[in-house]
Coordinates of C-alpha atoms and ligand atoms in Angstrom, one line a residue:
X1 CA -5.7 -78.2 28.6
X2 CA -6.2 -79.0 32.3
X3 CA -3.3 -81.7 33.2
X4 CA -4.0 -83.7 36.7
X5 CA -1.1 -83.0 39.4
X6 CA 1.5 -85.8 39.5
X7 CA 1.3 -88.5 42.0
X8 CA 4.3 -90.3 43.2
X9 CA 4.5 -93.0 46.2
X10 CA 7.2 -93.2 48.2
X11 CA 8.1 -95.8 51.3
X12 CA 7.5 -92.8 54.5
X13 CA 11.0 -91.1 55.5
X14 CA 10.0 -89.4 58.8
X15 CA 12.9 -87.2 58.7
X16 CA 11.8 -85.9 55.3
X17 CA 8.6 -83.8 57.3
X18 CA 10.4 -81.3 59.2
X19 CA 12.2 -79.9 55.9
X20 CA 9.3 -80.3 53.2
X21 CA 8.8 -76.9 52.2
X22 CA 5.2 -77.1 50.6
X23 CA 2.3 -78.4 52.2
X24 CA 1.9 -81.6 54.4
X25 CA -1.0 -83.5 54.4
X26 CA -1.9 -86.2 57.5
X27 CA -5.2 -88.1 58.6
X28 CA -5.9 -88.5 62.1
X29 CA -8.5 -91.4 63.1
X30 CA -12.0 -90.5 64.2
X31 CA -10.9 -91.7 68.2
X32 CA -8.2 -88.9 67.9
X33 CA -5.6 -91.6 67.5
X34 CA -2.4 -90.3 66.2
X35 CA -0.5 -92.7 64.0
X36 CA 3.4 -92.5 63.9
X37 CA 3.4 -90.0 61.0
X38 CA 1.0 -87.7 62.8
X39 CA 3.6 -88.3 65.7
X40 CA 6.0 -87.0 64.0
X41 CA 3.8 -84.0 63.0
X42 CA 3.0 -83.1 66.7
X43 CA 6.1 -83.6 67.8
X44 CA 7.8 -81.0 65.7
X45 CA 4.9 -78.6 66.6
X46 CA 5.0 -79.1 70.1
X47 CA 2.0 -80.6 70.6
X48 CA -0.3 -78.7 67.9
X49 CA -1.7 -81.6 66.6
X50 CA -2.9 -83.6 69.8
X51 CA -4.8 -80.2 71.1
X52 CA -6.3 -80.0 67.1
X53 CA -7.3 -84.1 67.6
X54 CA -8.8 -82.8 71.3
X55 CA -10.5 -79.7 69.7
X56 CA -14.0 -79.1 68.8
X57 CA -13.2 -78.5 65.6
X58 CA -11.8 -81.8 65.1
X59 CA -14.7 -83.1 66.3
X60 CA -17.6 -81.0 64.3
X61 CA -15.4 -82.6 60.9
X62 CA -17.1 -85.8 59.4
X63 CA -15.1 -88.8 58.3
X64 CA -13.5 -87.7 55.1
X65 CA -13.4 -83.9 56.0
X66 CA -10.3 -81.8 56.6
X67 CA -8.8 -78.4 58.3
X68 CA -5.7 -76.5 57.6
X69 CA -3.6 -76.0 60.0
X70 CA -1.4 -72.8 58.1
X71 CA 2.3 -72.2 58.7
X72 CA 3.2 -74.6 61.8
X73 CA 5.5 -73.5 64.2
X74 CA 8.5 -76.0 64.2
X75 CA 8.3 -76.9 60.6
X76 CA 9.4 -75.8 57.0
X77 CA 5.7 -76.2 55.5
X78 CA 3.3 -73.6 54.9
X79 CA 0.8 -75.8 56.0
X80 CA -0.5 -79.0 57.6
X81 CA -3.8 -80.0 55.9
X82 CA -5.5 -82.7 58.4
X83 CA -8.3 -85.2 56.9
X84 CA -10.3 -87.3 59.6
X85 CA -9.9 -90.9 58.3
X86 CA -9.8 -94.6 59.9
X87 CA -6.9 -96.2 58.4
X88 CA -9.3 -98.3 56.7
X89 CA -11.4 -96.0 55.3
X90 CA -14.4 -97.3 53.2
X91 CA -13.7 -96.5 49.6
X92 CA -16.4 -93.5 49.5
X93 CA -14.4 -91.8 52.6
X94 CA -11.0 -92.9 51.0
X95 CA -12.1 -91.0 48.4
X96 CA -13.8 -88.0 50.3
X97 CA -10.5 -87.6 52.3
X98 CA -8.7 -86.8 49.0
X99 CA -11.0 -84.9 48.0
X100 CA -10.9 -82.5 50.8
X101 CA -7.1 -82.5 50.4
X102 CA -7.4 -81.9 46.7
X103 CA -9.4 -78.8 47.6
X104 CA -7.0 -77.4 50.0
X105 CA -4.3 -78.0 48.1
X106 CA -2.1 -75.2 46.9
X107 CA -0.3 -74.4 43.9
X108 CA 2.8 -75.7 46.5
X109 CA 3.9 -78.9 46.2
X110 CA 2.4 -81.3 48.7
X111 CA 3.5 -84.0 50.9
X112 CA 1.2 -87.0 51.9
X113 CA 1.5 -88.9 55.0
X114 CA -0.1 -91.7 54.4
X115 CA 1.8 -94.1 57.3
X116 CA -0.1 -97.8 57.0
X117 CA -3.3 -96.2 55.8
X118 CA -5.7 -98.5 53.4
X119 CA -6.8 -97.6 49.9
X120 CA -4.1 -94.7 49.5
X121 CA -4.7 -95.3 45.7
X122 CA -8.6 -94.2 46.0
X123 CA -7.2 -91.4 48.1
X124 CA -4.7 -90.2 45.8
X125 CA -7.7 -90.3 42.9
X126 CA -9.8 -88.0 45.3
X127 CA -6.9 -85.6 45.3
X128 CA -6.4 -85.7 41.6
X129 CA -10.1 -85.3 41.2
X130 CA -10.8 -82.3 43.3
X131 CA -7.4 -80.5 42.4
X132 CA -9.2 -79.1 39.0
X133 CA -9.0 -75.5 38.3
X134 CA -10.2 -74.3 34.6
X135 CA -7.6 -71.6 33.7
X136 CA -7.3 -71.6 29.8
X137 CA -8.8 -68.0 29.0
X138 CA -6.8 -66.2 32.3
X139 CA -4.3 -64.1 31.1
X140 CA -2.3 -62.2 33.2
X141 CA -0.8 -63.7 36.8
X142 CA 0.5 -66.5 35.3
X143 CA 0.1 -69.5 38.0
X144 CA 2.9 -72.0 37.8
X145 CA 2.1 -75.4 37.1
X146 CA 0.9 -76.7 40.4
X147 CA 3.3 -78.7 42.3
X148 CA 3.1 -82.2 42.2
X149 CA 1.8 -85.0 45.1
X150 CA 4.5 -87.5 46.8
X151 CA 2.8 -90.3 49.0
X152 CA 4.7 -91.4 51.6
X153 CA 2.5 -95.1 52.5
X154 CA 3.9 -98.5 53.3
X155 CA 3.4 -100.2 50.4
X156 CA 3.9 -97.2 47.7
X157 CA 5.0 -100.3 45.2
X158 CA 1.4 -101.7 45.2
X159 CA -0.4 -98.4 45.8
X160 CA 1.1 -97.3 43.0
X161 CA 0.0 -100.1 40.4
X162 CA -3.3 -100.0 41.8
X163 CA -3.5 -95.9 41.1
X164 CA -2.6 -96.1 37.9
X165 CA -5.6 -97.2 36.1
X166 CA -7.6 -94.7 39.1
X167 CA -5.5 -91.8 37.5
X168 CA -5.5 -92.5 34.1
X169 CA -9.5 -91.7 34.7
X170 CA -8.8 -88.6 36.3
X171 CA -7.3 -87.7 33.2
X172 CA -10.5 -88.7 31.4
X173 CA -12.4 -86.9 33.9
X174 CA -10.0 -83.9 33.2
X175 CA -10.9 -84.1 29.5
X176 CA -14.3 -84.0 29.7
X177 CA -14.7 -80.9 32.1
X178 CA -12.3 -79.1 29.8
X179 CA -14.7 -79.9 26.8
X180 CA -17.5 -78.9 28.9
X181 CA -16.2 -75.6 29.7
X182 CA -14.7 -74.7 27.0
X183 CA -16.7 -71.8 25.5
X184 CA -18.6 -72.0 22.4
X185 CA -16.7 -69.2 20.3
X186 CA -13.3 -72.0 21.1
X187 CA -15.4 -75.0 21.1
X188 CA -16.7 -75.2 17.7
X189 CA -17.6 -78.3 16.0
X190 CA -14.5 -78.2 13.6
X191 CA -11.9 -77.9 17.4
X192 CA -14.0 -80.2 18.8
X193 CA -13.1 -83.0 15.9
X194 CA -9.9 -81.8 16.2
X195 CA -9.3 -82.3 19.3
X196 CA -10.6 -86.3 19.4
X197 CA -8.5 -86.7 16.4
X198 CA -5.8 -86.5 19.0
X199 CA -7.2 -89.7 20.8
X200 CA -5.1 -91.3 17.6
X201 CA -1.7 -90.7 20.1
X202 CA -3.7 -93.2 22.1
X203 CA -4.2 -95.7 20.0
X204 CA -8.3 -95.0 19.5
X205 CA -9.4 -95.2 15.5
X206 CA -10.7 -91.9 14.8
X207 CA -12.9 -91.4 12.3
X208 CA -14.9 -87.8 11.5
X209 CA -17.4 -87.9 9.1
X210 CA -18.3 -84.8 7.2
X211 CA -21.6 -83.2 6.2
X212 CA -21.9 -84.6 2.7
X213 CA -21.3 -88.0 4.1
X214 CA -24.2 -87.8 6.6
X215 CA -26.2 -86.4 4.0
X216 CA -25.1 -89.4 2.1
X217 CA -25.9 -91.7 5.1
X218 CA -29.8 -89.8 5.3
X219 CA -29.0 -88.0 8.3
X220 CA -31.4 -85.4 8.1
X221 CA -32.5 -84.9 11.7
X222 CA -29.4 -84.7 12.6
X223 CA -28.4 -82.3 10.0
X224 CA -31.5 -80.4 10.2
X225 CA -30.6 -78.9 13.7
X226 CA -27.0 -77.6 12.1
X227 CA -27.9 -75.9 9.0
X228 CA -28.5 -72.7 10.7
X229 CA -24.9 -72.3 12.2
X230 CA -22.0 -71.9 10.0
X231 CA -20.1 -74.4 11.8
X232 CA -19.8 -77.4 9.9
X233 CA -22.0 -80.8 11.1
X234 CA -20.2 -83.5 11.9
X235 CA -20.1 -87.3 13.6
X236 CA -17.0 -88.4 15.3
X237 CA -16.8 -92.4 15.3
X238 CA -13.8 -93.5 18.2
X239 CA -12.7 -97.1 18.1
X240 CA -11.0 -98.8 21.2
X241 CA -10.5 -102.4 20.0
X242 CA -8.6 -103.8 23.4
X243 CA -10.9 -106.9 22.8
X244 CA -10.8 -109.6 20.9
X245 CA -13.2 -110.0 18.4
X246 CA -16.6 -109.5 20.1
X247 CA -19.1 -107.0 19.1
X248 CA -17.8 -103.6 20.7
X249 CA -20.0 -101.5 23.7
X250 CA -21.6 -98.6 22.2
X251 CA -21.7 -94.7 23.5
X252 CA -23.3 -92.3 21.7
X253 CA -23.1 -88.3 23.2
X254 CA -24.7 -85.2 22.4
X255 CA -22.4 -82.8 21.4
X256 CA -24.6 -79.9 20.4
X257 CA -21.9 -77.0 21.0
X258 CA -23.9 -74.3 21.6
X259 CA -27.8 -74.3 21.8
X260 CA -29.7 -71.2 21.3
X261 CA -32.6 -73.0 21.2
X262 CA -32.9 -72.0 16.7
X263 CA -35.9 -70.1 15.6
X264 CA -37.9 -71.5 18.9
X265 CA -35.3 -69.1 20.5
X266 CA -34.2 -69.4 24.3
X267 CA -34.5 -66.6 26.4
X268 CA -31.6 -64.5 27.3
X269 CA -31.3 -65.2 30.9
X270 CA -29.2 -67.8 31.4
X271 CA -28.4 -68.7 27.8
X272 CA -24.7 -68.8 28.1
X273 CA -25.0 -71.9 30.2
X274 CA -26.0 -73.9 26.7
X275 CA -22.2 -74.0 26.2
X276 CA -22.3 -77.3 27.7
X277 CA -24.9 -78.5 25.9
X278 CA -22.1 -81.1 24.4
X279 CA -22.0 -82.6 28.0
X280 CA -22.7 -85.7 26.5
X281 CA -19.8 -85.8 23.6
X282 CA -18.0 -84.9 26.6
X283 CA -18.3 -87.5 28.6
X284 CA -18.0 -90.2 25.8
X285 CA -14.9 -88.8 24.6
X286 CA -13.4 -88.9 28.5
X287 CA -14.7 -92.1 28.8
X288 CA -12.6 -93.2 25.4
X289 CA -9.6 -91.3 26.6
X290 CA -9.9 -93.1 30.2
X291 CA -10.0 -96.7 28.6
X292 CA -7.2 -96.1 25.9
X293 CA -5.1 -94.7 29.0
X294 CA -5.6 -97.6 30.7
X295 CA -5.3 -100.1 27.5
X296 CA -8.8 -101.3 28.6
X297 CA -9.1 -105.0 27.4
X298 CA -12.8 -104.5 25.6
X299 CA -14.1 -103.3 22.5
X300 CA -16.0 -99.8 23.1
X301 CA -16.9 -97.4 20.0
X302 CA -18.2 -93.8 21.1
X303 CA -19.9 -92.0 18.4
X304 CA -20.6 -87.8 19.0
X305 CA -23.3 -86.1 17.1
X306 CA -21.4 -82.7 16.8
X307 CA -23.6 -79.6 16.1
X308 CA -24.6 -75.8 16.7
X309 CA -28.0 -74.8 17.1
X310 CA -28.4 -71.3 15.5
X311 CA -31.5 -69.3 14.1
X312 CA -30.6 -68.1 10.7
X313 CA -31.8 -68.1 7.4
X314 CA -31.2 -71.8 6.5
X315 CA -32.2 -72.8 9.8
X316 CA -35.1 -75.5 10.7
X317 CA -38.5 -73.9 11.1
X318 CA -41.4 -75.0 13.8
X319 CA -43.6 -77.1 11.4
X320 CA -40.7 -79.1 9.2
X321 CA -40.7 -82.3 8.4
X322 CA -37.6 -84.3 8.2
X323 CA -36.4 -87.7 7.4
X324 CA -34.0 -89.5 9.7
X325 CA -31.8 -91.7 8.6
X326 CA -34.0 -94.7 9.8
X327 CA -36.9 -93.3 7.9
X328 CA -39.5 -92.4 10.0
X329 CA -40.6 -88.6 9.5
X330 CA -40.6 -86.1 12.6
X331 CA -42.5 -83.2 12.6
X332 CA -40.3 -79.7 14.3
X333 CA -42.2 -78.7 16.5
X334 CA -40.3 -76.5 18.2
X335 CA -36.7 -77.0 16.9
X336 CA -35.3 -76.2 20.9
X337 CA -35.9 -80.0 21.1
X338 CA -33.1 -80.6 19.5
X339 CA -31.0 -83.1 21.1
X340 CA -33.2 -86.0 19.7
X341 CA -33.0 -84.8 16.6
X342 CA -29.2 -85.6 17.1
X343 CA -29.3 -88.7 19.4
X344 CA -32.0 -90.3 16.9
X345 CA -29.5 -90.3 13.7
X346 CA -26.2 -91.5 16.0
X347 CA -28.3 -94.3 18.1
X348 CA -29.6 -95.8 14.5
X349 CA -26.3 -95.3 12.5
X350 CA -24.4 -97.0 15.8
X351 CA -27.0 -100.0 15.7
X352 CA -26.5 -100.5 11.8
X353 CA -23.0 -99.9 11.6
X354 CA -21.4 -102.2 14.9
X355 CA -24.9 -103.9 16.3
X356 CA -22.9 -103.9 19.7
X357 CA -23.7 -105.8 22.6
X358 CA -25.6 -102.5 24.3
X359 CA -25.5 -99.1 24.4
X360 CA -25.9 -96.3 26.0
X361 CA -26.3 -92.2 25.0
X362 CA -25.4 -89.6 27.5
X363 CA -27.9 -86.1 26.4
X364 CA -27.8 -82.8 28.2
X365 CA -31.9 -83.6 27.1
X366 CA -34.4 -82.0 28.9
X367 CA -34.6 -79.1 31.6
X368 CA -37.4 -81.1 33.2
X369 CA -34.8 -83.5 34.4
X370 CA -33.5 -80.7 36.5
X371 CA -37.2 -80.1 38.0
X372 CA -37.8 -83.8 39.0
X373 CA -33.8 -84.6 40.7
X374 CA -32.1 -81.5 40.7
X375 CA -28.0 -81.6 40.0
X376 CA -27.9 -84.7 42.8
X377 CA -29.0 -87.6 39.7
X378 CA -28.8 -87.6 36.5
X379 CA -32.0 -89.8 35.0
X380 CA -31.5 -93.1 34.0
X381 CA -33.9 -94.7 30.9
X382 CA -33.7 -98.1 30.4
X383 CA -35.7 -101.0 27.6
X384 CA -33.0 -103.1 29.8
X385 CA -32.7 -104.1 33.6
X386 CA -29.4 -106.0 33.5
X387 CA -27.9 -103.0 31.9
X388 CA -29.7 -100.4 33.8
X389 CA -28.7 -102.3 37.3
X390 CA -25.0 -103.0 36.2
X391 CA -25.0 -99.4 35.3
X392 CA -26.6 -98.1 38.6
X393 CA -24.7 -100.4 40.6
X394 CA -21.5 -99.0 38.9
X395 CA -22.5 -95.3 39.3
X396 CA -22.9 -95.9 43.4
X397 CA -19.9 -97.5 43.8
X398 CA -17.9 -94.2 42.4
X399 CA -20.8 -92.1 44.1
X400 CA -22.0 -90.4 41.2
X401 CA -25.8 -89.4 41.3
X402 CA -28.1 -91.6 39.2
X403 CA -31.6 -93.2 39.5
X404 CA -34.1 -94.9 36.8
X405 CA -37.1 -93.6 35.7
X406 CA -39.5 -95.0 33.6
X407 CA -40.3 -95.4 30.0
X408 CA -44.0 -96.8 28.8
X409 CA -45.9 -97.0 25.4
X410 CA -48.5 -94.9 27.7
X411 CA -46.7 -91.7 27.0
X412 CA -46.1 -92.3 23.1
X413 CA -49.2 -90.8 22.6
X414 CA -47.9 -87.4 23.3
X415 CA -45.9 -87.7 20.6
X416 CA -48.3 -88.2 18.2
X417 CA -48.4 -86.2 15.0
X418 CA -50.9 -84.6 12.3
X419 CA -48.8 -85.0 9.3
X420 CA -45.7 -86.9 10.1
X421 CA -44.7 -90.6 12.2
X422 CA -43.9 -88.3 14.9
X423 CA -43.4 -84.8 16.3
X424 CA -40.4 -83.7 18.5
X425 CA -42.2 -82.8 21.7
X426 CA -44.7 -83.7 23.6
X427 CA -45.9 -81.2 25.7
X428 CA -45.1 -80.3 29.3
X429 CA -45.9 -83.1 31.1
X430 CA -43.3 -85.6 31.4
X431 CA -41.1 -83.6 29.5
X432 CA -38.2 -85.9 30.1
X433 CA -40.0 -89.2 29.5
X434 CA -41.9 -88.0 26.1
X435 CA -37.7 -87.5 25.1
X436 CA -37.1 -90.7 26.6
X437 CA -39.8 -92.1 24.3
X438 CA -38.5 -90.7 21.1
X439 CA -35.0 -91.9 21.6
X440 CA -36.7 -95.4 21.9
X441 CA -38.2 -95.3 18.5
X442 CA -34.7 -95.0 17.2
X443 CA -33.4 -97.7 19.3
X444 CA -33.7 -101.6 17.6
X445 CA -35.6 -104.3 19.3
X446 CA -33.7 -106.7 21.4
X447 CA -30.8 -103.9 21.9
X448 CA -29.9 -103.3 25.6
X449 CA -30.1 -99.5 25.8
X450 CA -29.7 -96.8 28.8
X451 CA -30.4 -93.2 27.9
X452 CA -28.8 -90.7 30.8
X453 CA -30.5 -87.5 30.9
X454 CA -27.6 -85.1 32.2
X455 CA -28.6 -81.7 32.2
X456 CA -28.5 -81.4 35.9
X457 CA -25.5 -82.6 36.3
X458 CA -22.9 -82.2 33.9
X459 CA -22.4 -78.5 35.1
X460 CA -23.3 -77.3 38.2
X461 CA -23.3 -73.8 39.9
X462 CA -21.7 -75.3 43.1
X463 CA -18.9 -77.5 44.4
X464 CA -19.5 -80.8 44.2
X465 CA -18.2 -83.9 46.3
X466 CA -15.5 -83.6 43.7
X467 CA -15.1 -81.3 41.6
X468 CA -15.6 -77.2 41.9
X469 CA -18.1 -75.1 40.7
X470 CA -18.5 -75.7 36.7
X471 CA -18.3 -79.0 34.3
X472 CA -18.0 -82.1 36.5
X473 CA -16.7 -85.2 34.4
X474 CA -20.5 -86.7 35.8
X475 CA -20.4 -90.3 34.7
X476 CA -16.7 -90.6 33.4
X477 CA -16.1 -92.5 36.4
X478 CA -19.4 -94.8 36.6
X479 CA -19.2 -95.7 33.2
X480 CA -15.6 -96.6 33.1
X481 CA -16.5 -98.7 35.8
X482 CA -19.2 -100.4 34.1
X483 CA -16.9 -101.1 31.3
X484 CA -14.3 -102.9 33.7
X485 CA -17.0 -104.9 35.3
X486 CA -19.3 -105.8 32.6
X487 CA -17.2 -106.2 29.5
X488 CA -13.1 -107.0 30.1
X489 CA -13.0 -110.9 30.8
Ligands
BES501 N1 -30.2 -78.4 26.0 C1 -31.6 -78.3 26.4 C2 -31.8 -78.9 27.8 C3 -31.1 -78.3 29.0 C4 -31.8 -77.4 29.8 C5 -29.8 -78.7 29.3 C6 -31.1 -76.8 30.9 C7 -29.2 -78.1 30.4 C8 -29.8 -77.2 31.2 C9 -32.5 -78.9 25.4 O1 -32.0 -78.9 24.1 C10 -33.8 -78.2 25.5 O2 -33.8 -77.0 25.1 N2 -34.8 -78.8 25.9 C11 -36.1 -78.2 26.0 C12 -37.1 -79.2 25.4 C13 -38.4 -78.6 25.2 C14 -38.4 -77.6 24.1 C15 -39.4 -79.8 24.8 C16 -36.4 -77.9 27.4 O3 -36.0 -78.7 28.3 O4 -37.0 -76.9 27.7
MN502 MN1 -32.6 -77.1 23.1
ZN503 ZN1 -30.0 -78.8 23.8

């Protein structure tokens, strides 16, 4: 388990620089204005700071950018990490500057000067954010646990309270990157259950339903894309009841562990990457933890469909015909389009079970959502435009990627089949709109729905704004967000 580094706020003792032993962080203003921290700073190095503010260096950095300075002259710390930053930073910057920080921070403990600056809180979230490193299958140089954050600011009381609830979502963040790279071998269905049975510390309701009760239920799509693996199927139902007594907000994730694609077998280049194909689970489950963390005061269920797509003997074939649990029939056409066969079963048992007041399923769904917007957006679906705006309005106010595409009877067509009510694919052409288009068949009229297609973003192969190279927590943030602003009173 990846734990976020500590953050503590502390009213700014000038004195206290010279001696801190780890690293020190400062932000210098765009103008090269030096506040009384940075002062401090330049003082003790004899004026290494005003010629850094006067350099070129200083002035190729955007807002929200930073440069190390390493083993100052005149003080005890190894280094002096600088972040350009108005002291009062937009949020987006606010939160850029940590970032930067977050990245250049050691496994040291690290001192930040914060003087009068605004929105320290979405600063310190920044750092928290960025400072992720995945280390749970390195053996050998142990790291110590990373030292913690102080932040020295003016008002640590209130910045404090007001990072509380930002770094309780960090830790939700945290959660779901560790799902997400967790490999598939560790991750199985049966650890994955077990490990959001531990949301119970938390006060969620936990509830894991087993293969014979989703056979019971009539999940057969679902089931049918499990029965080749010998990992068990299962659905993971998490209650947060900090409501009253209103209808509860429903996510629903894809949590298909590993995807080999079954008997329509993936190539072998680039397979391993289907370890996150439970992106989705992922980010409902951080999104649970984040709300119980914070005792959210709303009513939010998040249901994972938890499965392993393997070719074996009892393994789906191309040309099956199945039964999902609402009753219409899909014909497999190619059993690699499998995420709907999951989603479709966990939408309709969510909508019968707690008809909530909207929902919204998060699907590592379709490579063709990489083609059209890259690792930048995830794609939003919507039957819905107050939900799809509150939720797009909520994903660029925490900067994560996201825009709407369409969905139209046009395409159902596509999906037409011989024999059964439907197939599972429909052909190249608007590969991620024909998925978008099945989902909907399992989605009840009148129900406020999203679908986020996350493939390109829930793992990437570079550095993000913030997070490094790997699982990002995409949507964690935006739909936490969405939670506070559209469903606590
Ligand atoms: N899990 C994949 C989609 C995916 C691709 C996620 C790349 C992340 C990165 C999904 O199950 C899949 O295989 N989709 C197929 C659908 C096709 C068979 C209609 C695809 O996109 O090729
Ligand atoms: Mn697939
Ligand atoms: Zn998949």
């Amino acid at each position: 388990m990846t734990t976020p580094v500590s953050v503590q706020f502390a009213a700014t003792d000038l004195d206290a620089i010279s001696a801190h032993t780890g690293q020190v962080a400062v932000f210098v203003e765009a103008s090269g204005k030096l506040d009384q921290t940075a002062r401090r700073i330049n003082r003790l190095t004899k004026g290494a700071l005003e010629r850094f503010a006067e350099s070129e260096t200083f002035a190729d950095l955007s807002v929200g950018q930073a440069h190390v300075l390493s083993f100052p002259a005149g003080m005890d710390a190894t280094a002096v990490i600088v972040a350009k930053l108005d002291r009062k930073p937009t949020t987006e910057d606010a939160r850029k500057a940590g970032s930067a920080i977050g990245k250049a921070k050691s496994s040291d403990s690290l001192l930040v000067l914060g003087g009068n600056i605004h929105k320290a809180a979405e600063i310190a979230q920044g750092i928290a954010l960025r400072a992720y490193d995945y280390r749970d299958h390195k053996t050998g140089d142990e790291k110590p646990a990373p030292g913690g954050v102080v932040f020295m600011c003016s008002r640590p009381e209130e910045a404090g309270a007001e990072a509380r609830d930002l770094l309780s979502v960090v830790d939700g963040v945290f959660f779901t990157r560790d799902l997400t790279n967790a490999p598939a071998n560790h991750l199985t269905t049966t650890e994955f259950a077990n490990q959001l049975a531990e949301l119970a510390k938390l006060g969620v309701e936990v509830e894991i339903l087993e293969e014979d009760a989703l056979e019971a239920l009539g999940m057969r799509t679902l089931l049918s894309v499990g029965q080749g693996s010998d990992s068990p199927s299962k659905v993971v139902v998490m209650q947060w009841k900090g409501g009253k007594d209103e209808a509860p907000f429903a996510l629903v994730g894809k949590g298909v562990v590993f995807d080999t694609g079954g008997i329509s077998l993936k190539p072998a280049a680039g397979m391993e990457d289907m370890t996150m194909d439970m992106g989705g689970a992922g980010v409902v489950s951080g999104v649970m933890k984040a709300v119980a963390l914070r005792k959210a005061e709303a009513n939010v269920v998040g249901l994972v469909g938890l499965v392993e797509n393997m070719p074996g003997p009892n393994a789906t074939r191309p040309g099956d015909v199945v039964t999902s649990m609402k009753g219409d029939t899909v014909e497999i056409i190619n059993t690699d389009a499998e995420g709907r066969l999951v989603l479709a079963d966990v939408l309709w048992y969510a909508q019968e079970r707690f008809k909530p007041v909207g929902m919204i399923n998060l699907a590592t769904l379709t490579g063709a959502i990489i083609i059209g917007l890259g690792h930048e957006k995830a794609g939003v679906f919507s039957n819905d435009d107050d939900l799809c705006n509150a939720f797009l309005a909520a994903a660029d106010a925490e900067s994560e990627g996201a825009w709407r595409m369409p969905l139209d009877p046009a395409y159902d067509k596509q999906l037409k089949s011989r024999i059964a009510d439907m197939k599972n694919v429909g052909g190249r052409a608007a590969g991620s709109i024909t998925a978008g288009q099945f989902l909907q068949r399992f989605v009840q009229d009148d129900m406020p729905w999203c679908h986020l297609d996350i493939a390109g973003v829930a793992s990437v192969a570079a550095e993000t704004s913030f997070a490094p190279k790997g699982a990002t927590g995409w949507g964690v943030r935006a739909l936490n967000r969405l939670i506070a602003d559209k469903y606590e009173a």
